mmCIF file of N, CA and C in Angstrom:
data_model
loop_
_atom_site.group_PDB
_atom_site.id
_atom_site.type_symbol
_atom_site.label_atom_id
_atom_site.label_comp_id
_atom_site.label_asym_id
_atom_site.label_seq_id
_atom_site.Cartn_x
_atom_site.Cartn_y
_atom_site.Cartn_z
ATOM 1 N N UNK A 103 0.843 -1.168 0.000
ATOM 2 C CA UNK A 103 0.000 0.000 0.000
ATOM 3 C C UNK A 103 0.885 1.227 0.000
ATOM 4 N N UNK A 104 0.407 2.258 -0.594
ATOM 5 C CA UNK A 104 1.133 3.517 -0.556
ATOM 6 C C UNK A 104 0.191 4.600 -0.075
ATOM 7 N N UNK A 105 0.792 5.646 0.475
ATOM 8 C CA UNK A 105 0.010 6.820 0.858
ATOM 9 C C UNK A 105 0.243 7.875 -0.188
ATOM 10 N N UNK A 106 -0.799 8.593 -0.537
ATOM 11 C CA UNK A 106 -0.649 9.633 -1.548
ATOM 12 C C UNK A 106 0.113 10.806 -0.961
ATOM 13 N N UNK A 107 0.831 11.497 -1.805
ATOM 14 C CA UNK A 107 1.598 12.655 -1.369
ATOM 15 C C UNK A 107 2.970 12.279 -0.857
ATOM 16 N N UNK A 108 3.834 13.252 -0.854
ATOM 17 C CA UNK A 108 5.181 13.033 -0.335
ATOM 18 C C UNK A 108 5.163 13.161 1.177
ATOM 19 N N UNK A 109 6.111 12.517 1.812
ATOM 20 C CA UNK A 109 6.190 12.601 3.259
ATOM 21 C C UNK A 109 7.410 13.403 3.645
ATOM 22 N N UNK A 110 7.441 13.820 4.882
ATOM 23 C CA UNK A 110 8.616 14.515 5.394
ATOM 24 C C UNK A 110 9.166 13.737 6.578
ATOM 25 N N UNK A 111 10.164 14.263 7.215
ATOM 26 C CA UNK A 111 10.763 13.642 8.397
ATOM 27 C C UNK A 111 11.308 12.246 8.111
ATOM 28 N N UNK A 112 11.625 11.943 6.867
ATOM 29 C CA UNK A 112 12.208 10.649 6.538
ATOM 30 C C UNK A 112 11.228 9.491 6.562
ATOM 31 N N UNK A 113 9.941 9.769 6.666
ATOM 32 C CA UNK A 113 8.960 8.693 6.685
ATOM 33 C C UNK A 113 8.759 8.134 5.287
ATOM 34 N N UNK A 114 8.523 6.855 5.223
ATOM 35 C CA UNK A 114 8.267 6.212 3.940
ATOM 36 C C UNK A 114 6.852 6.526 3.475
ATOM 37 N N UNK A 115 6.658 6.689 2.169
ATOM 38 C CA UNK A 115 5.300 6.894 1.666
ATOM 39 C C UNK A 115 4.525 5.578 1.535
ATOM 40 N N UNK A 116 5.068 4.490 2.056
ATOM 41 C CA UNK A 116 4.446 3.180 1.912
ATOM 42 C C UNK A 116 4.006 2.630 3.253
ATOM 43 N N UNK A 117 2.935 1.854 3.225
ATOM 44 C CA UNK A 117 2.436 1.139 4.392
ATOM 45 C C UNK A 117 2.687 -0.348 4.193
ATOM 46 N N UNK A 118 2.683 -1.058 5.293
ATOM 47 C CA UNK A 118 2.747 -2.516 5.220
ATOM 48 C C UNK A 118 1.427 -3.079 5.740
ATOM 49 N N UNK A 119 1.242 -4.338 5.527
ATOM 50 C CA UNK A 119 0.084 -5.038 6.083
ATOM 51 C C UNK A 119 0.578 -6.407 6.528
ATOM 52 N N UNK A 120 0.198 -6.843 7.728
ATOM 53 C CA UNK A 120 0.709 -8.121 8.225
ATOM 54 C C UNK A 120 0.379 -9.312 7.335
ATOM 55 N N UNK A 121 -0.709 -9.256 6.600
ATOM 56 C CA UNK A 121 -1.023 -10.381 5.711
ATOM 57 C C UNK A 121 -0.053 -10.463 4.540
ATOM 58 N N UNK A 122 0.411 -9.330 4.053
ATOM 59 C CA UNK A 122 1.415 -9.335 2.980
ATOM 60 C C UNK A 122 2.735 -9.878 3.513
ATOM 61 N N UNK A 123 3.134 -9.390 4.674
ATOM 62 C CA UNK A 123 4.386 -9.870 5.272
ATOM 63 C C UNK A 123 4.287 -11.373 5.534
ATOM 64 N N UNK A 124 3.143 -11.825 6.038
ATOM 65 C CA UNK A 124 2.945 -13.253 6.314
ATOM 66 C C UNK A 124 2.981 -14.087 5.041
ATOM 67 N N UNK A 125 2.350 -13.594 3.975
ATOM 68 C CA UNK A 125 2.388 -14.305 2.687
ATOM 69 C C UNK A 125 3.828 -14.443 2.200
ATOM 70 N N UNK A 126 4.576 -13.351 2.271
ATOM 71 C CA UNK A 126 5.970 -13.394 1.822
ATOM 72 C C UNK A 126 6.816 -14.295 2.712
ATOM 73 N N UNK A 127 6.500 -14.342 4.005
ATOM 74 C CA UNK A 127 7.243 -15.199 4.932
ATOM 75 C C UNK A 127 7.047 -16.677 4.598
ATOM 76 N N UNK A 128 5.949 -17.006 3.945
ATOM 77 C CA UNK A 128 5.694 -18.394 3.536
ATOM 78 C C UNK A 128 6.535 -18.801 2.332
ATOM 79 N N UNK A 129 7.096 -17.821 1.661
ATOM 80 C CA UNK A 129 7.882 -18.090 0.464
ATOM 81 C C UNK A 129 9.361 -17.851 0.691
ATOM 82 N N UNK A 130 10.059 -17.646 -0.402
ATOM 83 C CA UNK A 130 11.501 -17.431 -0.343
ATOM 84 C C UNK A 130 11.883 -16.175 -1.123
ATOM 85 N N UNK A 131 11.474 -15.004 -0.615
ATOM 86 C CA UNK A 131 11.865 -13.773 -1.315
ATOM 87 C C UNK A 131 13.380 -13.596 -1.250
ATOM 88 N N UNK A 132 13.946 -12.850 -2.185
ATOM 89 C CA UNK A 132 15.389 -12.596 -2.142
ATOM 90 C C UNK A 132 15.772 -11.959 -0.810
ATOM 91 N N UNK A 133 16.913 -12.347 -0.289
ATOM 92 C CA UNK A 133 17.370 -11.828 1.010
ATOM 93 C C UNK A 133 16.213 -11.877 2.001
ATOM 94 N N UNK A 134 15.671 -13.047 2.181
ATOM 95 C CA UNK A 134 14.428 -13.251 2.924
ATOM 96 C C UNK A 134 14.380 -12.503 4.251
ATOM 97 N N UNK A 135 15.355 -12.719 5.114
ATOM 98 C CA UNK A 135 15.329 -12.096 6.445
ATOM 99 C C UNK A 135 15.313 -10.577 6.344
ATOM 100 N N UNK A 136 16.162 -10.022 5.483
ATOM 101 C CA UNK A 136 16.227 -8.565 5.336
ATOM 102 C C UNK A 136 14.942 -8.012 4.728
ATOM 103 N N UNK A 137 14.404 -8.711 3.739
ATOM 104 C CA UNK A 137 13.157 -8.271 3.111
ATOM 105 C C UNK A 137 12.031 -8.214 4.134
ATOM 106 N N UNK A 138 11.885 -9.257 4.940
ATOM 107 C CA UNK A 138 10.828 -9.289 5.949
ATOM 108 C C UNK A 138 11.043 -8.224 7.016
ATOM 109 N N UNK A 139 12.291 -8.010 7.409
ATOM 110 C CA UNK A 139 12.609 -6.957 8.379
ATOM 111 C C UNK A 139 12.269 -5.588 7.818
ATOM 112 N N UNK A 140 12.651 -5.350 6.579
ATOM 113 C CA UNK A 140 12.366 -4.055 5.947
ATOM 114 C C UNK A 140 10.863 -3.806 5.850
ATOM 115 N N UNK A 141 10.113 -4.806 5.438
ATOM 116 C CA UNK A 141 8.662 -4.645 5.329
ATOM 117 C C UNK A 141 8.022 -4.409 6.695
ATOM 118 N N UNK A 142 8.519 -5.109 7.705
ATOM 119 C CA UNK A 142 7.974 -4.942 9.054
ATOM 120 C C UNK A 142 8.277 -3.560 9.625
ATOM 121 N N UNK A 143 9.296 -2.892 9.092
ATOM 122 C CA UNK A 143 9.655 -1.566 9.603
ATOM 123 C C UNK A 143 8.793 -0.451 9.008
ATOM 124 N N UNK A 144 8.027 -0.753 7.965
ATOM 125 C CA UNK A 144 7.145 0.248 7.374
ATOM 126 C C UNK A 144 5.958 0.512 8.296
ATOM 127 N N UNK A 145 5.403 1.706 8.186
ATOM 128 C CA UNK A 145 4.218 2.029 8.973
ATOM 129 C C UNK A 145 3.092 1.090 8.568
ATOM 130 N N UNK A 146 2.451 0.438 9.536
ATOM 131 C CA UNK A 146 1.369 -0.471 9.174
ATOM 132 C C UNK A 146 0.102 0.281 8.781
ATOM 133 N N UNK A 147 -0.620 -0.289 7.843
ATOM 134 C CA UNK A 147 -1.940 0.231 7.499
ATOM 135 C C UNK A 147 -2.894 -0.117 8.636
ATOM 136 N N UNK A 148 -3.983 0.623 8.738
ATOM 137 C CA UNK A 148 -5.024 0.227 9.683
ATOM 138 C C UNK A 148 -5.569 -1.107 9.210
ATOM 139 N N UNK A 149 -5.854 -1.980 10.152
ATOM 140 C CA UNK A 149 -6.351 -3.308 9.796
ATOM 141 C C UNK A 149 -7.854 -3.397 10.006
ATOM 142 N N UNK A 150 -8.543 -3.772 8.975
ATOM 143 C CA UNK A 150 -9.972 -4.038 9.104
ATOM 144 C C UNK A 150 -10.138 -5.364 9.837
ATOM 145 N N UNK A 151 -11.098 -5.430 10.730
ATOM 146 C CA UNK A 151 -11.356 -6.674 11.454
ATOM 147 C C UNK A 151 -12.043 -7.674 10.526
ATOM 148 N N UNK A 152 -12.046 -8.927 10.941
ATOM 149 C CA UNK A 152 -12.721 -9.961 10.150
ATOM 150 C C UNK A 152 -14.198 -9.619 9.974
ATOM 151 N N UNK A 153 -14.838 -9.134 11.025
ATOM 152 C CA UNK A 153 -16.257 -8.762 10.939
ATOM 153 C C UNK A 153 -16.459 -7.600 9.972
ATOM 154 N N UNK A 154 -15.563 -6.626 10.006
ATOM 155 C CA UNK A 154 -15.663 -5.491 9.079
ATOM 156 C C UNK A 154 -15.504 -5.947 7.631
ATOM 157 N N UNK A 155 -14.567 -6.855 7.406
ATOM 158 C CA UNK A 155 -14.332 -7.346 6.045
ATOM 159 C C UNK A 155 -15.539 -8.136 5.540
ATOM 160 N N UNK A 156 -16.094 -8.989 6.377
ATOM 161 C CA UNK A 156 -17.274 -9.757 5.962
ATOM 162 C C UNK A 156 -18.455 -8.837 5.653
ATOM 163 N N UNK A 157 -18.654 -7.821 6.482
ATOM 164 C CA UNK A 157 -19.734 -6.856 6.229
ATOM 165 C C UNK A 157 -19.470 -6.086 4.936
ATOM 166 N N UNK A 158 -18.211 -5.725 4.706
ATOM 167 C CA UNK A 158 -17.803 -5.013 3.491
ATOM 168 C C UNK A 158 -18.096 -5.857 2.249
ATOM 169 N N UNK A 159 -17.747 -7.135 2.308
ATOM 170 C CA UNK A 159 -17.995 -8.047 1.181
ATOM 171 C C UNK A 159 -19.487 -8.096 0.856
ATOM 172 N N UNK A 160 -20.311 -8.242 1.884
ATOM 173 C CA UNK A 160 -21.759 -8.307 1.649
ATOM 174 C C UNK A 160 -22.320 -6.974 1.179
ATOM 175 N N UNK A 161 -21.953 -5.896 1.858
ATOM 176 C CA UNK A 161 -22.495 -4.569 1.538
ATOM 177 C C UNK A 161 -22.171 -4.145 0.109
ATOM 178 N N UNK A 162 -20.943 -4.441 -0.331
ATOM 179 C CA UNK A 162 -20.480 -4.000 -1.652
ATOM 180 C C UNK A 162 -20.584 -5.080 -2.727
ATOM 181 N N UNK A 163 -21.197 -6.211 -2.362
ATOM 182 C CA UNK A 163 -21.379 -7.325 -3.314
ATOM 183 C C UNK A 163 -20.043 -7.740 -3.944
ATOM 184 N N UNK A 164 -19.070 -8.027 -3.085
ATOM 185 C CA UNK A 164 -17.722 -8.378 -3.533
ATOM 186 C C UNK A 164 -17.497 -9.891 -3.609
ATOM 187 N N UNK A 165 -18.547 -10.649 -3.601
ATOM 188 C CA UNK A 165 -18.425 -12.108 -3.673
ATOM 189 C C UNK A 165 -18.540 -12.562 -5.125
ATOM 190 N N UNK A 166 -17.908 -13.696 -5.423
ATOM 191 C CA UNK A 166 -17.990 -14.257 -6.769
ATOM 192 C C UNK A 166 -17.194 -13.502 -7.820
ATOM 193 N N UNK A 167 -16.226 -12.701 -7.385
ATOM 194 C CA UNK A 167 -15.447 -11.879 -8.318
ATOM 195 C C UNK A 167 -14.029 -12.395 -8.530
ATOM 196 N N UNK A 168 -13.705 -13.513 -7.875
ATOM 197 C CA UNK A 168 -12.368 -14.068 -8.030
ATOM 198 C C UNK A 168 -11.338 -13.506 -7.071
ATOM 199 N N UNK A 169 -11.785 -12.725 -6.101
ATOM 200 C CA UNK A 169 -10.882 -12.190 -5.081
ATOM 201 C C UNK A 169 -11.034 -13.031 -3.820
ATOM 202 N N UNK A 170 -9.919 -13.297 -3.161
ATOM 203 C CA UNK A 170 -9.937 -14.082 -1.938
ATOM 204 C C UNK A 170 -9.999 -13.202 -0.698
ATOM 205 N N UNK A 171 -9.984 -13.852 0.442
ATOM 206 C CA UNK A 171 -10.126 -13.127 1.706
ATOM 207 C C UNK A 171 -8.937 -12.207 1.976
ATOM 208 N N UNK A 172 -7.741 -12.610 1.603
ATOM 209 C CA UNK A 172 -6.590 -11.711 1.787
ATOM 210 C C UNK A 172 -6.777 -10.466 0.929
ATOM 211 N N UNK A 173 -7.225 -10.641 -0.305
ATOM 212 C CA UNK A 173 -7.499 -9.492 -1.175
ATOM 213 C C UNK A 173 -8.504 -8.549 -0.523
ATOM 214 N N UNK A 174 -9.567 -9.109 0.037
ATOM 215 C CA UNK A 174 -10.613 -8.283 0.644
ATOM 216 C C UNK A 174 -10.107 -7.566 1.892
ATOM 217 N N UNK A 175 -9.254 -8.238 2.673
ATOM 218 C CA UNK A 175 -8.646 -7.576 3.836
ATOM 219 C C UNK A 175 -7.783 -6.403 3.386
ATOM 220 N N UNK A 176 -6.994 -6.605 2.336
ATOM 221 C CA UNK A 176 -6.132 -5.524 1.844
ATOM 222 C C UNK A 176 -6.955 -4.353 1.318
ATOM 223 N N UNK A 177 -7.997 -4.644 0.575
ATOM 224 C CA UNK A 177 -8.839 -3.584 0.034
ATOM 225 C C UNK A 177 -9.545 -2.823 1.155
ATOM 226 N N UNK A 178 -10.129 -3.543 2.098
ATOM 227 C CA UNK A 178 -10.815 -2.891 3.216
ATOM 228 C C UNK A 178 -9.839 -2.065 4.047
ATOM 229 N N UNK A 179 -8.659 -2.596 4.304
ATOM 230 C CA UNK A 179 -7.657 -1.862 5.080
ATOM 231 C C UNK A 179 -7.199 -0.607 4.350
ATOM 232 N N UNK A 180 -7.064 -0.697 3.041
ATOM 233 C CA UNK A 180 -6.700 0.480 2.248
ATOM 234 C C UNK A 180 -7.766 1.556 2.392
ATOM 235 N N UNK A 181 -9.011 1.152 2.340
ATOM 236 C CA UNK A 181 -10.110 2.114 2.415
ATOM 237 C C UNK A 181 -10.210 2.802 3.775
ATOM 238 N N UNK A 182 -9.776 2.137 4.846
ATOM 239 C CA UNK A 182 -9.874 2.760 6.174
ATOM 240 C C UNK A 182 -8.569 3.402 6.630
ATOM 241 N N UNK A 183 -7.534 3.342 5.802
ATOM 242 C CA UNK A 183 -6.261 3.994 6.115
ATOM 243 C C UNK A 183 -6.213 5.303 5.337
ATOM 244 N N UNK A 184 -6.231 6.399 6.061
ATOM 245 C CA UNK A 184 -6.295 7.715 5.429
ATOM 246 C C UNK A 184 -5.190 7.901 4.392
ATOM 247 N N UNK A 185 -5.585 8.270 3.189
ATOM 248 C CA UNK A 185 -4.641 8.567 2.117
ATOM 249 C C UNK A 185 -3.991 7.364 1.465
ATOM 250 N N UNK A 186 -4.385 6.157 1.873
ATOM 251 C CA UNK A 186 -3.729 4.954 1.342
ATOM 252 C C UNK A 186 -4.211 4.635 -0.070
ATOM 253 N N UNK A 187 -3.307 4.029 -0.822
ATOM 254 C CA UNK A 187 -3.598 3.530 -2.158
ATOM 255 C C UNK A 187 -3.095 2.092 -2.216
ATOM 256 N N UNK A 188 -3.713 1.275 -3.033
ATOM 257 C CA UNK A 188 -3.353 -0.135 -3.131
ATOM 258 C C UNK A 188 -2.571 -0.385 -4.410
ATOM 259 N N UNK A 189 -1.370 -0.934 -4.243
ATOM 260 C CA UNK A 189 -0.533 -1.305 -5.381
ATOM 261 C C UNK A 189 -0.602 -2.818 -5.511
ATOM 262 N N UNK A 190 -1.091 -3.283 -6.637
ATOM 263 C CA UNK A 190 -1.204 -4.720 -6.855
ATOM 264 C C UNK A 190 -0.988 -5.038 -8.326
ATOM 265 N N UNK A 191 -0.443 -6.204 -8.565
ATOM 266 C CA UNK A 191 -0.336 -6.722 -9.925
ATOM 267 C C UNK A 191 -1.456 -7.717 -10.211
ATOM 268 N N UNK A 192 -2.270 -7.995 -9.190
ATOM 269 C CA UNK A 192 -3.391 -8.915 -9.333
ATOM 270 C C UNK A 192 -4.520 -8.215 -10.086
ATOM 271 N N UNK A 193 -4.880 -8.757 -11.222
ATOM 272 C CA UNK A 193 -5.870 -8.111 -12.094
ATOM 273 C C UNK A 193 -7.225 -7.931 -11.405
ATOM 274 N N UNK A 194 -7.706 -8.970 -10.761
ATOM 275 C CA UNK A 194 -9.037 -8.898 -10.138
ATOM 276 C C UNK A 194 -9.060 -7.940 -8.954
ATOM 277 N N UNK A 195 -8.030 -7.981 -8.138
ATOM 278 C CA UNK A 195 -7.951 -7.032 -7.024
ATOM 279 C C UNK A 195 -7.793 -5.615 -7.556
ATOM 280 N N UNK A 196 -7.015 -5.460 -8.613
ATOM 281 C CA UNK A 196 -6.829 -4.147 -9.225
ATOM 282 C C UNK A 196 -8.133 -3.548 -9.726
ATOM 283 N N UNK A 197 -8.990 -4.384 -10.275
ATOM 284 C CA UNK A 197 -10.300 -3.913 -10.747
ATOM 285 C C UNK A 197 -11.114 -3.361 -9.576
ATOM 286 N N UNK A 198 -11.070 -4.056 -8.448
ATOM 287 C CA UNK A 198 -11.829 -3.588 -7.280
ATOM 288 C C UNK A 198 -11.204 -2.330 -6.675
ATOM 289 N N UNK A 199 -9.883 -2.258 -6.659
ATOM 290 C CA UNK A 199 -9.222 -1.043 -6.169
ATOM 291 C C UNK A 199 -9.606 0.148 -7.042
ATOM 292 N N UNK A 200 -9.668 -0.082 -8.336
ATOM 293 C CA UNK A 200 -10.095 0.967 -9.273
ATOM 294 C C UNK A 200 -11.542 1.370 -8.989
ATOM 295 N N UNK A 201 -12.379 0.398 -8.768
ATOM 296 C CA UNK A 201 -13.799 0.656 -8.465
ATOM 297 C C UNK A 201 -13.954 1.594 -7.275
ATOM 298 N N UNK A 202 -13.107 1.408 -6.261
ATOM 299 C CA UNK A 202 -13.204 2.222 -5.049
ATOM 300 C C UNK A 202 -12.278 3.438 -5.074
ATOM 301 N N UNK A 203 -11.586 3.632 -6.186
ATOM 302 C CA UNK A 203 -10.741 4.816 -6.333
ATOM 303 C C UNK A 203 -9.494 4.825 -5.479
ATOM 304 N N UNK A 204 -8.949 3.636 -5.196
ATOM 305 C CA UNK A 204 -7.759 3.567 -4.345
ATOM 306 C C UNK A 204 -6.576 2.890 -5.040
ATOM 307 N N UNK A 205 -6.575 2.884 -6.357
ATOM 308 C CA UNK A 205 -5.480 2.277 -7.106
ATOM 309 C C UNK A 205 -4.243 3.156 -7.036
ATOM 310 N N UNK A 206 -3.105 2.543 -6.706
ATOM 311 C CA UNK A 206 -1.831 3.268 -6.729
ATOM 312 C C UNK A 206 -1.301 3.255 -8.150
ATOM 313 N N UNK A 207 -0.941 4.387 -8.631
ATOM 314 C CA UNK A 207 -0.340 4.508 -9.960
ATOM 315 C C UNK A 207 1.163 4.725 -9.780
ATOM 316 N N UNK A 208 1.961 3.956 -10.478
ATOM 317 C CA UNK A 208 3.412 4.100 -10.411
ATOM 318 C C UNK A 208 3.773 5.535 -10.770
ATOM 319 N N UNK A 209 4.621 6.131 -9.940
ATOM 320 C CA UNK A 209 5.056 7.507 -10.172
ATOM 321 C C UNK A 209 4.044 8.546 -9.715
ATOM 322 N N UNK A 210 2.998 8.110 -8.999
ATOM 323 C CA UNK A 210 1.936 9.035 -8.595
ATOM 324 C C UNK A 210 2.215 9.734 -7.276
ATOM 325 N N UNK A 211 3.282 9.363 -6.579
ATOM 326 C CA UNK A 211 3.534 10.041 -5.302
ATOM 327 C C UNK A 211 4.740 10.914 -5.388
#
């Protein structure tokens, strides 16, 4: 996730989410330990609760679209984190981020 606008005081314009870090921890990213440490050092996005995500899915009719629960957690968390944008290469998640106006565009910050 990214936050729109430039930051000051040396803060990163990017947020992390524990589900992304956890997904990457299940794999073998390059320089695994350093990558996970670096991601964990980013400011975390606000986390939507499981109940909030389930209500969001029902309210916005987000079922049957090919997005999984991690996708929905990321989208909901982006929406409740002030100024956050979602950067994804996942086509289906990207469509939903676009729908809600939270798509991160490369070079947009």
